[in-house]
PDB file of C-alpha atoms in Angstrom:
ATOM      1  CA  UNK A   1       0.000   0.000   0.000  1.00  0.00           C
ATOM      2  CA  UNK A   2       1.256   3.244  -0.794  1.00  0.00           C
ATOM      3  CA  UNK A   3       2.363   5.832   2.160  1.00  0.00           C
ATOM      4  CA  UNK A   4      -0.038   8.216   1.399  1.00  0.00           C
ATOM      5  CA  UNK A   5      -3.087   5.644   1.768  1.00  0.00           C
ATOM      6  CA  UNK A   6      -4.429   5.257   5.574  1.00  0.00           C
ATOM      7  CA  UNK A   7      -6.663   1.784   5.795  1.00  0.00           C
ATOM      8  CA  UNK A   8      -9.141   1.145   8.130  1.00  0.00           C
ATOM      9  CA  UNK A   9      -6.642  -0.344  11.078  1.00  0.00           C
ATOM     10  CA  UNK A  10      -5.302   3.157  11.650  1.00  0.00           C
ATOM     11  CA  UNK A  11      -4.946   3.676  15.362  1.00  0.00           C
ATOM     12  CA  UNK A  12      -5.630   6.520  17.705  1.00  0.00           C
ATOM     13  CA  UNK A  13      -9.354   6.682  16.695  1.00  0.00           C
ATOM     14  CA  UNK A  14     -11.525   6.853  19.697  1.00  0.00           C
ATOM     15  CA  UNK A  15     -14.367   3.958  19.533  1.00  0.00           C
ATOM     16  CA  UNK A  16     -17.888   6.186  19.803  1.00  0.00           C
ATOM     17  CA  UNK A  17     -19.086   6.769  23.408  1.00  0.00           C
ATOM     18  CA  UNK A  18     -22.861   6.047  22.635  1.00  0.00           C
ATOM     19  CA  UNK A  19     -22.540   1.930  21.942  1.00  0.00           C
ATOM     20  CA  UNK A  20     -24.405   1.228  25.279  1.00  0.00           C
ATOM     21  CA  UNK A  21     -28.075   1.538  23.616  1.00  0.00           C
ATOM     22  CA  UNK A  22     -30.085   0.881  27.097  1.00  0.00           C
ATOM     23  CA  UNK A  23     -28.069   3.666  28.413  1.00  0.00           C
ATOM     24  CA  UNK A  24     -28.302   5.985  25.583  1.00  0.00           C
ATOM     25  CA  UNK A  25     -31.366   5.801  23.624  1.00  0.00           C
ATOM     26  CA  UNK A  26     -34.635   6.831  24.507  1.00  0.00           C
ATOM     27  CA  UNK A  27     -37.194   3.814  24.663  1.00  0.00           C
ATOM     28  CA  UNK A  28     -38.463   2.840  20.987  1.00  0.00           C
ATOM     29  CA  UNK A  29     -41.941   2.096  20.553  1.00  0.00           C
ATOM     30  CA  UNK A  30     -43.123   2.465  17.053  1.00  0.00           C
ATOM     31  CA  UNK A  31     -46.267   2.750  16.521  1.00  0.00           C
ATOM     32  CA  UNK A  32     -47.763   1.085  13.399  1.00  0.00           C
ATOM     33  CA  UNK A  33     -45.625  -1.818  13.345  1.00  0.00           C
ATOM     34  CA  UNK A  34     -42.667   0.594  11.550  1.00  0.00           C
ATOM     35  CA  UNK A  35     -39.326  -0.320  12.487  1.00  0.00           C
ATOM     36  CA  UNK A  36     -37.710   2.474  14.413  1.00  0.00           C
ATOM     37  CA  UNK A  37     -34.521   4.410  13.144  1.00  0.00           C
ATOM     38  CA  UNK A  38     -32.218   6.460  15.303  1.00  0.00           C
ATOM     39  CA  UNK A  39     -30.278   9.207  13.513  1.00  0.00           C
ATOM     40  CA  UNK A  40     -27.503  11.328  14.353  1.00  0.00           C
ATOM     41  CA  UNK A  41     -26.972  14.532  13.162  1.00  0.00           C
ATOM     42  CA  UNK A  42     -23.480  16.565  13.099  1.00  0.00           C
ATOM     43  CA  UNK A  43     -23.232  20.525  12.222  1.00  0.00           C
ATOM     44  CA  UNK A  44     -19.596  20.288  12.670  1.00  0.00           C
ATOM     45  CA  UNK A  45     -17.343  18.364  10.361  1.00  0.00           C
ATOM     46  CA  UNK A  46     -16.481  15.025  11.350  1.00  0.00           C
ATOM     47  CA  UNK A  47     -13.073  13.185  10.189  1.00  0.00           C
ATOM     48  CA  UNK A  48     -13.256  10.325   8.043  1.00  0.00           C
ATOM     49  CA  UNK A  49     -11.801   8.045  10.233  1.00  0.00           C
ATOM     50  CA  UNK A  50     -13.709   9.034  13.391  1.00  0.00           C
ATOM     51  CA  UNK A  51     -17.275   8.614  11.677  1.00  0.00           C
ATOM     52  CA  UNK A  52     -15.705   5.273   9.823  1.00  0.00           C
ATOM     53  CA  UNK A  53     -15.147   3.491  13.256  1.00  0.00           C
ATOM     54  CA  UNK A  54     -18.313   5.119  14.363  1.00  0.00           C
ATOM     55  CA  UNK A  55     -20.032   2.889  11.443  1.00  0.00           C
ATOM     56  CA  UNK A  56     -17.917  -0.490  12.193  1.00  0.00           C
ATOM     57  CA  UNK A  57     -18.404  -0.225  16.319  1.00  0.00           C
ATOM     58  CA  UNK A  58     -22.074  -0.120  14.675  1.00  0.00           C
ATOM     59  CA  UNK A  59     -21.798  -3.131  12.744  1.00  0.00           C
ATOM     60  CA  UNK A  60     -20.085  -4.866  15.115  1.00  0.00           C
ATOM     61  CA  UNK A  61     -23.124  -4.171  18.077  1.00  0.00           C
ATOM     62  CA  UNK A  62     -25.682  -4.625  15.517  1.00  0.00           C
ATOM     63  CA  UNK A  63     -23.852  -8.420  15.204  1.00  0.00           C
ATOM     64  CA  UNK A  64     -23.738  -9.121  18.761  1.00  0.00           C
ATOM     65  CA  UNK A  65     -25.338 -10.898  21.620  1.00  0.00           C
ATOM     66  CA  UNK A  66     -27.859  -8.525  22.021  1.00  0.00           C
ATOM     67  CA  UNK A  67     -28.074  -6.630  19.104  1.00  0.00           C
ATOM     68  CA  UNK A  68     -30.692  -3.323  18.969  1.00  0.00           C
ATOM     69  CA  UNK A  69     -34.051  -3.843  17.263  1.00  0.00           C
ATOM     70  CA  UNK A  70     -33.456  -0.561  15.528  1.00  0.00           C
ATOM     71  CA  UNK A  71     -31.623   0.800  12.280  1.00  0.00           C
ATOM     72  CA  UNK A  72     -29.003   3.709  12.665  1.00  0.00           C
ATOM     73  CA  UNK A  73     -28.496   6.441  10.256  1.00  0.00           C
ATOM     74  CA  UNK A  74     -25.661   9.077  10.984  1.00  0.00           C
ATOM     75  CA  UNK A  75     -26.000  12.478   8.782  1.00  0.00           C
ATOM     76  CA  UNK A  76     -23.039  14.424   8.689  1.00  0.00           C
ATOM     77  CA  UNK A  77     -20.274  16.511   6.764  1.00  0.00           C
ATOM     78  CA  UNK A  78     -16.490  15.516   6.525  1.00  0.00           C
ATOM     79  CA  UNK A  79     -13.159  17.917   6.359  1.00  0.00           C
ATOM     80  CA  UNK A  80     -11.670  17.363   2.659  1.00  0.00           C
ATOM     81  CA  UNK A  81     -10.400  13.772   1.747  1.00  0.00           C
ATOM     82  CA  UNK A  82     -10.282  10.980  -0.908  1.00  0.00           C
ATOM     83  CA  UNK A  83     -11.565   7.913  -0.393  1.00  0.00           C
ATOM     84  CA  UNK A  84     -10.635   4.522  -2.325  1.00  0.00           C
ATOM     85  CA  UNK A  85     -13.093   1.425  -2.421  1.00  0.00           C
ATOM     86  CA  UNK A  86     -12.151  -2.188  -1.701  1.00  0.00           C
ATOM     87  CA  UNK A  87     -10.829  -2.600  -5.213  1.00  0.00           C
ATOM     88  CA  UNK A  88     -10.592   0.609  -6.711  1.00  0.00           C
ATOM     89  CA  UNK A  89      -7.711   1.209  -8.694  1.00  0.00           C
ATOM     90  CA  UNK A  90      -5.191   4.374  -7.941  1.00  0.00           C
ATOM     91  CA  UNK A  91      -5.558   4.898 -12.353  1.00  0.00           C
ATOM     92  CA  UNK A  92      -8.096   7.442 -11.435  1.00  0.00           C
ATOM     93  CA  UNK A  93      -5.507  10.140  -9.134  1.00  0.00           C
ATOM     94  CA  UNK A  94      -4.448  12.304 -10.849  1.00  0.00           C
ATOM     95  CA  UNK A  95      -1.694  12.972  -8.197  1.00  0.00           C
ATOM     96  CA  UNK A  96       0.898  10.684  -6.452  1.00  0.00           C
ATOM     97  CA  UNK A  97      -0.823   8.474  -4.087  1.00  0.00           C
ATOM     98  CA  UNK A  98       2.010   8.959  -1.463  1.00  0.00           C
ATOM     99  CA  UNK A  99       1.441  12.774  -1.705  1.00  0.00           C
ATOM    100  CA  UNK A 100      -2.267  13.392  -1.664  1.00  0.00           C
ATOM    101  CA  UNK A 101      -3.175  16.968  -1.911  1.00  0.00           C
ATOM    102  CA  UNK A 102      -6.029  15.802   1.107  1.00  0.00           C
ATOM    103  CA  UNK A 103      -5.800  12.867   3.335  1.00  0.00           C
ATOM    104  CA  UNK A 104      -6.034   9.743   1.367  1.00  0.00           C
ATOM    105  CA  UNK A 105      -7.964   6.681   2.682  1.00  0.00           C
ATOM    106  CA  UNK A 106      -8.358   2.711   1.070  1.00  0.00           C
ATOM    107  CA  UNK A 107     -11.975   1.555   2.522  1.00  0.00           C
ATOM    108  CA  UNK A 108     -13.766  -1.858   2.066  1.00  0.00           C
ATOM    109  CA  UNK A 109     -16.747   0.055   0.233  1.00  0.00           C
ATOM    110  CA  UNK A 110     -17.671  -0.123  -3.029  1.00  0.00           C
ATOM    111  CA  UNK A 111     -16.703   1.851  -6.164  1.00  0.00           C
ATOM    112  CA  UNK A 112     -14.113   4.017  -7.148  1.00  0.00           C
ATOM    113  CA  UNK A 113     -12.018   6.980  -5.857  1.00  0.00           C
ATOM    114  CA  UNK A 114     -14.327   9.770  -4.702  1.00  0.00           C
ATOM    115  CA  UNK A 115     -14.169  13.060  -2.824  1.00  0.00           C
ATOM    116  CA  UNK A 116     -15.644  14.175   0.573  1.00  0.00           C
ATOM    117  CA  UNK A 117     -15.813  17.789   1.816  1.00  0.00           C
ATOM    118  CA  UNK A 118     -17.674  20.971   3.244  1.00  0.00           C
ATOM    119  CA  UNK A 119     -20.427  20.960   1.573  1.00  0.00           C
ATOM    120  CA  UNK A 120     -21.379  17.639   1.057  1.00  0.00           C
ATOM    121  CA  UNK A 121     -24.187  15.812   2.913  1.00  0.00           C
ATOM    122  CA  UNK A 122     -23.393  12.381   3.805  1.00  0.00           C
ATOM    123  CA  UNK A 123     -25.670   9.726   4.723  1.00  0.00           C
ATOM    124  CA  UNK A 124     -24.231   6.431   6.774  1.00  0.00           C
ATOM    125  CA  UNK A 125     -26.986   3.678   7.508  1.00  0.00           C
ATOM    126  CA  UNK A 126     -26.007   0.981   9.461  1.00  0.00           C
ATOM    127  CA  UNK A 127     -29.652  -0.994   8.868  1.00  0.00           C
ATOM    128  CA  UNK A 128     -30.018  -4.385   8.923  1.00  0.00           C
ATOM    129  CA  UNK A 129     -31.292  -5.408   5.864  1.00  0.00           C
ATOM    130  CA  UNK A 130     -33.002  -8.596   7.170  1.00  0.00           C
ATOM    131  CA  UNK A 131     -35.640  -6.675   8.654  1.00  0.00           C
ATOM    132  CA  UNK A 132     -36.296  -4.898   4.963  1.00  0.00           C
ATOM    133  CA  UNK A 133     -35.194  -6.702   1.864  1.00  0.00           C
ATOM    134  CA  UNK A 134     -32.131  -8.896   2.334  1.00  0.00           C
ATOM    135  CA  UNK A 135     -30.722  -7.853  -1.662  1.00  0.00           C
ATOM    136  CA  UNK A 136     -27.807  -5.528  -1.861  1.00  0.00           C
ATOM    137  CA  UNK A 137     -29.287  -4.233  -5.452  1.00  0.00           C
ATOM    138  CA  UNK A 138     -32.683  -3.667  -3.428  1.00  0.00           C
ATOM    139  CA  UNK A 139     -30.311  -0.955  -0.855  1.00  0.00           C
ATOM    140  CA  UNK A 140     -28.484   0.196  -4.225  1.00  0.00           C
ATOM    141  CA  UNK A 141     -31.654   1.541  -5.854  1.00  0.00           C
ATOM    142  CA  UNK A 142     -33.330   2.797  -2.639  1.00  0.00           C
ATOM    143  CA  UNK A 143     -30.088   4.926  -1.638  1.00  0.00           C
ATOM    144  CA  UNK A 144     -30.628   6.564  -5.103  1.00  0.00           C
ATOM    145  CA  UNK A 145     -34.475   7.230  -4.426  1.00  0.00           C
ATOM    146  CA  UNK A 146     -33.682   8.675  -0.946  1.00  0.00           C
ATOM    147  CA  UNK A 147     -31.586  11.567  -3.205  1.00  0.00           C
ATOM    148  CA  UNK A 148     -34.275  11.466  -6.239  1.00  0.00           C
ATOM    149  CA  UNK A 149     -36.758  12.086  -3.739  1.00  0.00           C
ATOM    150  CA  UNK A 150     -34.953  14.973  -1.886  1.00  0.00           C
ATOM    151  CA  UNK A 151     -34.120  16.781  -4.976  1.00  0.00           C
ATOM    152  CA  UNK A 152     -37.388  16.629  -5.749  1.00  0.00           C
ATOM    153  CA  UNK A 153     -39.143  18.164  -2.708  1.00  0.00           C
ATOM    154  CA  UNK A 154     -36.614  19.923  -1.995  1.00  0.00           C
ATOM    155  CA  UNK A 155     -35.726  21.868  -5.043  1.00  0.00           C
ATOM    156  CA  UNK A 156     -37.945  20.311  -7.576  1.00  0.00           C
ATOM    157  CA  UNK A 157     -34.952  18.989  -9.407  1.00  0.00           C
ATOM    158  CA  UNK A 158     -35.031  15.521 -11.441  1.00  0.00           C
ATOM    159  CA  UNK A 159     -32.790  12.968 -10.315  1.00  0.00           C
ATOM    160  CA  UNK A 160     -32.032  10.739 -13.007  1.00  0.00           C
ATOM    161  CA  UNK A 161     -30.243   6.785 -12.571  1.00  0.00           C
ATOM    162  CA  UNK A 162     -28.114   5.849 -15.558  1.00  0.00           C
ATOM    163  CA  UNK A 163     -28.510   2.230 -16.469  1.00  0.00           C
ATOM    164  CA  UNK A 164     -25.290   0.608 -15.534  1.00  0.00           C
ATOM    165  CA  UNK A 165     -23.970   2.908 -12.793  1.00  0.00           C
ATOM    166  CA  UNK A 166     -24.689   3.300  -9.600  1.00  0.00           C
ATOM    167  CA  UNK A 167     -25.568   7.186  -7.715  1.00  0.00           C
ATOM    168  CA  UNK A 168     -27.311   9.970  -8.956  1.00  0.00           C
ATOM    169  CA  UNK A 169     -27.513  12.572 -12.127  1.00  0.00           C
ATOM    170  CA  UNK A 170     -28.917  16.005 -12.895  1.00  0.00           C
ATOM    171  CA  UNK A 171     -28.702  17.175 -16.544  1.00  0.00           C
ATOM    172  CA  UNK A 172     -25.996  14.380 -16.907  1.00  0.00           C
ATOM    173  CA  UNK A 173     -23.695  15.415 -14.306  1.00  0.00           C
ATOM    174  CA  UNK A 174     -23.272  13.713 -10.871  1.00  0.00           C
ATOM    175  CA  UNK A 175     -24.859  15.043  -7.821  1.00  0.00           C
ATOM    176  CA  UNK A 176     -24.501  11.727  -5.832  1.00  0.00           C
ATOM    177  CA  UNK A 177     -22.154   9.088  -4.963  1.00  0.00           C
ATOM    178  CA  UNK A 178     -23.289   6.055  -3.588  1.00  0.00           C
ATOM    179  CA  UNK A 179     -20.442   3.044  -2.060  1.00  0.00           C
ATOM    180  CA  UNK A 180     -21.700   0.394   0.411  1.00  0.00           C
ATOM    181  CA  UNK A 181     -20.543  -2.418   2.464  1.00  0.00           C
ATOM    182  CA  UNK A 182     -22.333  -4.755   4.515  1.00  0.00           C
ATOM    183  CA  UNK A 183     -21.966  -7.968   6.904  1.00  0.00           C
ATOM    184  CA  UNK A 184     -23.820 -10.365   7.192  1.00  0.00           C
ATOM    185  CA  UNK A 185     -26.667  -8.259   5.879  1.00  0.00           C
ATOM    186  CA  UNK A 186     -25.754  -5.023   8.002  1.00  0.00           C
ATOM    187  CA  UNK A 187     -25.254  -1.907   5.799  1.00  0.00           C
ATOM    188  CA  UNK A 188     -22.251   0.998   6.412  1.00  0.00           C
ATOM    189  CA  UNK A 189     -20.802   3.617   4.586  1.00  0.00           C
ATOM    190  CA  UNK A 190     -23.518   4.940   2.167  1.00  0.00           C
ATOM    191  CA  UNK A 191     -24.107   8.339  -0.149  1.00  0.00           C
ATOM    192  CA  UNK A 192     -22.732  11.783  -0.652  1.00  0.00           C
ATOM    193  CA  UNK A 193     -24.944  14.583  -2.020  1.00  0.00           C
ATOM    194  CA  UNK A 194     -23.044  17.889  -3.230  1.00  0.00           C
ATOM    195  CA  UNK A 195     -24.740  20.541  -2.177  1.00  0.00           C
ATOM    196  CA  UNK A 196     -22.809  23.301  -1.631  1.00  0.00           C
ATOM    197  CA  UNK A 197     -19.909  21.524  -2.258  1.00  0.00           C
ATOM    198  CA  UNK A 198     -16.805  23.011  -3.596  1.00  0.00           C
ATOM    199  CA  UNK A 199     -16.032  21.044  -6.664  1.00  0.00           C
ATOM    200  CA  UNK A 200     -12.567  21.805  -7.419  1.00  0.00           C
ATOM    201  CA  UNK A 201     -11.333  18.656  -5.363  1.00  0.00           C
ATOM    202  CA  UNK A 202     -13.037  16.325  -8.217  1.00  0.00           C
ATOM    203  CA  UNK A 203     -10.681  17.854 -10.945  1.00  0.00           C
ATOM    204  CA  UNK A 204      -7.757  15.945  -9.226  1.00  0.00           C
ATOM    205  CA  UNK A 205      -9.224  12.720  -9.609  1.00  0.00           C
ATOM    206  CA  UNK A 206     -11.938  10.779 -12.076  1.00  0.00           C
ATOM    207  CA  UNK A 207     -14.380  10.809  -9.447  1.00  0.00           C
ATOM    208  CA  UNK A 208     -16.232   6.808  -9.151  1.00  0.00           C
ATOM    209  CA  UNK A 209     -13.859   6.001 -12.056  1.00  0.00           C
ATOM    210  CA  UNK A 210     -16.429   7.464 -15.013  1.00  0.00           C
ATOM    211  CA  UNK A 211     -14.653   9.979 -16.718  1.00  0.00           C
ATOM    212  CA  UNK A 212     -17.142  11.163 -19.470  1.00  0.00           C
ATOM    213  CA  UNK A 213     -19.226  12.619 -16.909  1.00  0.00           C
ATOM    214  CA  UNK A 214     -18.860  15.419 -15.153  1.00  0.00           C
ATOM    215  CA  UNK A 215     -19.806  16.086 -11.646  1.00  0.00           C
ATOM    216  CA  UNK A 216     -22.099  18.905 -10.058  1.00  0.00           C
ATOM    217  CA  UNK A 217     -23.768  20.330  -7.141  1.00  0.00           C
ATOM    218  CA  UNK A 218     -26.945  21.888  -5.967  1.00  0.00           C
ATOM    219  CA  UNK A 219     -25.807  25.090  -5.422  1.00  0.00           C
ATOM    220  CA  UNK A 220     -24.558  24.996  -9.098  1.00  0.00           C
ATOM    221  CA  UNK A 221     -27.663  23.636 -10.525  1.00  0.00           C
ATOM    222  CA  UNK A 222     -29.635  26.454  -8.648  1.00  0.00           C
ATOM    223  CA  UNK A 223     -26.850  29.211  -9.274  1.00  0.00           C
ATOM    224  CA  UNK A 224     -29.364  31.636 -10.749  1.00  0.00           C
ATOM    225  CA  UNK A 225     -31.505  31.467  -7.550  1.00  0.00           C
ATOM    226  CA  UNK A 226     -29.588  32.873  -5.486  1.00  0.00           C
ATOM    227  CA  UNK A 227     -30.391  30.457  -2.035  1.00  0.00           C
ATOM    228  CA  UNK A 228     -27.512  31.006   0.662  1.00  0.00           C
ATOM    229  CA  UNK A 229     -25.488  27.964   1.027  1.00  0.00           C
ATOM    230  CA  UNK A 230     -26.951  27.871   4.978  1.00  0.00           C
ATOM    231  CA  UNK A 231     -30.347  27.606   3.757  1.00  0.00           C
ATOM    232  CA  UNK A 232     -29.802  24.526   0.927  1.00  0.00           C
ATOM    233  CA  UNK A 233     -27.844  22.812   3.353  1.00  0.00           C
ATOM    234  CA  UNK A 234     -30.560  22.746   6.198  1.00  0.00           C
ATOM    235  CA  UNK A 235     -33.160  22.358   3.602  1.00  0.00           C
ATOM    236  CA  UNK A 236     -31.290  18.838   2.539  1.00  0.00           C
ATOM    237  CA  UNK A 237     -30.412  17.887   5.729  1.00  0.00           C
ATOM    238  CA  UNK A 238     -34.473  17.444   6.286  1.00  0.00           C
ATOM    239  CA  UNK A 239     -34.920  17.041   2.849  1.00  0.00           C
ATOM    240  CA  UNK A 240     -32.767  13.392   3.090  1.00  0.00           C
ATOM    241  CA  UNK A 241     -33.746  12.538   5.949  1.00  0.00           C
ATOM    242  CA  UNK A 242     -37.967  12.715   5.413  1.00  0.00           C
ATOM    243  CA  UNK A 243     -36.923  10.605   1.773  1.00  0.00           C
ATOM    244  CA  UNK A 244     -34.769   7.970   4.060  1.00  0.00           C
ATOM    245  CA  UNK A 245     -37.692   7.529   6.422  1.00  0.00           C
ATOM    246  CA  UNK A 246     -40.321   7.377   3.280  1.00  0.00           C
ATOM    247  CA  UNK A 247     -38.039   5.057   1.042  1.00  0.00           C
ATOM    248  CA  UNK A 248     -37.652   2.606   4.045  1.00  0.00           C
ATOM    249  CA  UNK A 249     -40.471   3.209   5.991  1.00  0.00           C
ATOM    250  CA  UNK A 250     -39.430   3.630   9.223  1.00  0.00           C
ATOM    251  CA  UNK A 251     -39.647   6.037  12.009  1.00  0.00           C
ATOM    252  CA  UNK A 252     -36.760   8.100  12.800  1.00  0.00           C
ATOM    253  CA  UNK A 253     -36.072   8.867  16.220  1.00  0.00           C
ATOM    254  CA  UNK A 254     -33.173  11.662  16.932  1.00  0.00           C
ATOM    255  CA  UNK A 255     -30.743  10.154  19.806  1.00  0.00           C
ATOM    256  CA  UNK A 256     -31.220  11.417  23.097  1.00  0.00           C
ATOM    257  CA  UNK A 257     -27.295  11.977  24.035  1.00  0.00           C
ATOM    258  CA  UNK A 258     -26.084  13.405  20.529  1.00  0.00           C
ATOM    259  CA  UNK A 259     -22.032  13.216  20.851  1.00  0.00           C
ATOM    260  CA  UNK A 260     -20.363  16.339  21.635  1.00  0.00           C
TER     261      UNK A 260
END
């Protein structure tokens, strides 16, 4: 692996404080026979590598002896870095691996390089899919409706899929990224939605390893409006999380003890 790559065994990452559920969470009764989902929301950036053990202490707790009977969603914004999937090649960097011009980090997701930042709304579920469709195309196509949706009601934009690829398209230019993993049917990592995003990053890589698209953002798409960034970025943040709850029917329940 080269220097500049970090993988997922990089130490000195605190494990999240809120893993003791009967401690933490308020009591989940949901009514209508939903299954209940607790999300987290961040206004401050979160690093890659704290929200990424976040997602695997997740996992892991999700797999254990007494596992929640609830789904997890965590919505949040990350400081500037690449990301590389499981088996994503370094042919799409248009820099030296070893000297990234942001942090640099090889993930077990899905899917080529891509770019995190300011900006961007990203959406991790950790849901196991056994309680909703056990069929990792099922999750594919329903992470892209979450975004179709939210474009949608939020700005009345049309989301389009492109047969073949996976993540989301306005007027043939990439709004959203989508890379998963799970285990033994429980989902992390998840999708990125530019909203504000500043897309200068992208020109130092082929962003999900498609070069003859290009990539945009909402605030670009809605340039001539004139929305401050603050309000399209709140409007989103409850924009993707009414089409999560809709597109997977269940109730979303905020946590009681949000992280500091």
């Amino acid at each position: 692996m080269p220097t500049g790559v970090s993988s997922n065994n990089s130490p000195g990452v605190a494990q999240p404080s809120f893993l003791a559920a009967s401690e933490r969470y308020r009591p989940l009764r949901s009514p209508g026979g939903k299954r209940r989902c607790v999300f987290r929301q961040y206004e401050e950036q979160i690093p890659y590598q704290q929200a990424w053990h976040w997602q695997k202490a997740l996992v892991a707790e999700s797999q254990g002896n007494d596992p929640p009977d609830w789904d997890t969603v965590l919505l949040l914004q990350h400081p500037a870095v690449y990301t590389l999937g499981a088996g994503s090649t370094t042919d799409h960097l248009h820099f030296d691996p070893e000297s990234p011009p942001h942090p640099l980090h090889r993930t077990e997701r899905g899917g080529e390089v891509t770019y995190h930042g300011p900006g961007q709304l990203v959406l991790y579920p950790i849901m196991n899919l056994k309680k909703h469709t056990p069929d990792m195309h099922w999750y594919l196509r329903s992470l892209e409706e979450v975004v179709i949706r939210a474009l949608e009601g939020v700005s009345g934009l049309k989301g389009e899929r492109i047969k073949g690829c996976t993540g989301v398209w306005v007027d043939n230019q990439k709004v959203a990224a989508i890379g998963i993993r799970a285990q033994r049917w429980v989902t992390y990592h998840g999708l990125a939605l530019n909203v504000t995003t500043d897309l200068q990053p992208f020109q130092h890589i082929v962003p999900c390893g498609i070069s003859s698209r290009g990539v945009t953002s909402i605030a670009q798409l809605l340039r001539d409006e004139g929305i401050p960034d603050q309000e399209l970025m709140r409007e989103y943040q409850f924009g993707l999380l009414d089409a999560f709850a809709d597109v997977f029917d269940v109730v979303l329940t905020e946590c009681e003890h949000q992280r500091s």
